Coordinates of C-alpha atoms in Angstrom, one line a residue:
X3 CA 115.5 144.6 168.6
X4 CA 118.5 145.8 166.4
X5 CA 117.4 142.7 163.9
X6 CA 114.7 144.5 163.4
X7 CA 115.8 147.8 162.5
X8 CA 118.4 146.0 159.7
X9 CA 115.3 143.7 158.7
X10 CA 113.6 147.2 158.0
X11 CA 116.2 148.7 157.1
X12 CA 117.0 146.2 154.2
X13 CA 113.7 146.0 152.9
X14 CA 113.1 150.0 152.7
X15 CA 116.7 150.4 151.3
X16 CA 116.0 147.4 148.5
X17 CA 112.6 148.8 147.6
X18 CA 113.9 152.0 146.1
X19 CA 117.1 151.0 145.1
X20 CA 114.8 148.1 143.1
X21 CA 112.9 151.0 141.8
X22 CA 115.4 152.6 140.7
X23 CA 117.2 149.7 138.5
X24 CA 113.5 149.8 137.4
X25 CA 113.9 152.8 135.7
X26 CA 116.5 151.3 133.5
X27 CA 115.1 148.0 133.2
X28 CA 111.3 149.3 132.2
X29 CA 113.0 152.6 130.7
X30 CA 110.8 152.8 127.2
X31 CA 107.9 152.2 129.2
X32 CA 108.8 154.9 132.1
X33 CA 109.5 157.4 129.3
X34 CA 106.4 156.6 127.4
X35 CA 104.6 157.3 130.7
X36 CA 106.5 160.2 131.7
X37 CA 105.9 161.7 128.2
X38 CA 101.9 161.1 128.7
X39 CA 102.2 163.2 132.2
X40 CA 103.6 165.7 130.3
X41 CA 107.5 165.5 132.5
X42 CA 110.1 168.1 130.2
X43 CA 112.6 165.8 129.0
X44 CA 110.8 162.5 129.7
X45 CA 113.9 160.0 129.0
X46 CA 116.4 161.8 130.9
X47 CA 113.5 162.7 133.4
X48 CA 113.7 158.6 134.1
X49 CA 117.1 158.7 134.0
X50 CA 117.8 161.1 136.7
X51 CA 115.1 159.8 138.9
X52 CA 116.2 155.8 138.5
X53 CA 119.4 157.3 139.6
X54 CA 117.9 159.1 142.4
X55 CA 116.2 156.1 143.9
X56 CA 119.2 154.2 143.1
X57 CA 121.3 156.4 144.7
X58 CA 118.7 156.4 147.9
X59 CA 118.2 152.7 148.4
X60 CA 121.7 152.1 148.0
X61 CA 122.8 154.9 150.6
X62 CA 120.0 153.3 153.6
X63 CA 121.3 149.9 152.5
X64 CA 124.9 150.7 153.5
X65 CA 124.6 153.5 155.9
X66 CA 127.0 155.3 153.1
X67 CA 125.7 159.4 153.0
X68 CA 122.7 158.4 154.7
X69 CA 121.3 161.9 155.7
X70 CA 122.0 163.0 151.8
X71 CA 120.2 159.3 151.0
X72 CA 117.1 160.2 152.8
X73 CA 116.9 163.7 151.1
X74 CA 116.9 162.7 147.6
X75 CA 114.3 160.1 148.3
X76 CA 111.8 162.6 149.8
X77 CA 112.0 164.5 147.3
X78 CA 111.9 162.3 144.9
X79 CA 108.8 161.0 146.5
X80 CA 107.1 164.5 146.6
X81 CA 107.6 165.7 143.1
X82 CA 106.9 162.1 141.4
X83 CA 103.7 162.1 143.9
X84 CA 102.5 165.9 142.5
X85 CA 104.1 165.5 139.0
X86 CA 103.4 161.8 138.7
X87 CA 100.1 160.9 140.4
X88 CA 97.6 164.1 140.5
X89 CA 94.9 162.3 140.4
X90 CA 92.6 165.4 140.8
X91 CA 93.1 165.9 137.0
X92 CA 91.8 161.7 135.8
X93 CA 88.0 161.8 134.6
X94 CA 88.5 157.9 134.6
X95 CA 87.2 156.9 137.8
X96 CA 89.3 154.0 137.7
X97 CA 92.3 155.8 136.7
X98 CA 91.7 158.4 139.4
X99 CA 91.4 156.0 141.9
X100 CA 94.9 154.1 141.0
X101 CA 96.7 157.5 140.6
X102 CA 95.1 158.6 144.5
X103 CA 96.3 155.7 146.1
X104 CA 99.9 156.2 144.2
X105 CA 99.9 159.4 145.3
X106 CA 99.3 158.5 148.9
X107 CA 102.0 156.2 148.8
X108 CA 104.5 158.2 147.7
X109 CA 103.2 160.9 150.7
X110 CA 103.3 158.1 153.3
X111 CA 106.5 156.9 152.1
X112 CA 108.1 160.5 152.3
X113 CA 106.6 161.0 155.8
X114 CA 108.5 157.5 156.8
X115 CA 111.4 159.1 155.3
X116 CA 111.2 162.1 157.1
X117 CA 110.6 160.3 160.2
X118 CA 114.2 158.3 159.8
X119 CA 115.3 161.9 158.8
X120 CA 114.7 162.9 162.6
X121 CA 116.1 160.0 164.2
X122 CA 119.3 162.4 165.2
X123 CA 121.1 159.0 166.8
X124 CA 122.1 157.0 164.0
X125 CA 122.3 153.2 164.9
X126 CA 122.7 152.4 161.4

């Protein structure tokens, strides 16, 4: 069973590390974005939070600061979901529909987090 938790492990860790060298990658388009949502500071808004995720992934990846990993991912999760995705305030029914199920993401994906958060025996 322990392949399985590094399986998982592996592919939660490269999904937000990913999304963070996203950030940099697809940064005019993320601060175009962020700028529509109306984020303060949208460019260094992207910068901070591709670091974040970065910073995240790369800590579950290698077990490195994992606790202080886990953190920064919830809360980047929680904020990006409110700031990022309140899809209570689309009129375009298609639009509202794509920011909802963002938004639901990034809630399930903190809940995981906070789930591995509890796991107080670390077999990383």
């Amino acid at each position: 069973m322990d392949w399985l938790w590094l399986v998982g492990r592996a592919v939660f860790g490269l999904y937000f590390a990913y999304s963070g060298l996203n950030h940099f990658i697809q940064f005019q388009g993320l601060k175009q974005y962020a700028a529509y949502k109306k984020v303060p500071a949208p460019g260094l808004s992207v910068v901070v939070t591709g670091l974040i995720l970065l910073a995240g992934g790369l800590s579950v990846l290698t077990s490195y600061w994992i606790e202080w990993g886990l953190y920064l991912l919830v809360l980047f999760l929680v904020v990006s979901a409110f700031m990022m995705h309140n899809f209570w305030k689309e009129t375009d029914q298609n639009a509202k529909v794509g920011e909802m199920n963002q938004f639901l993401k990034n809630i399930a994906l903190a809940a995981a987090t906070l789930m591995l958060l509890s796991i107080t025996n670390w077999t990383w």
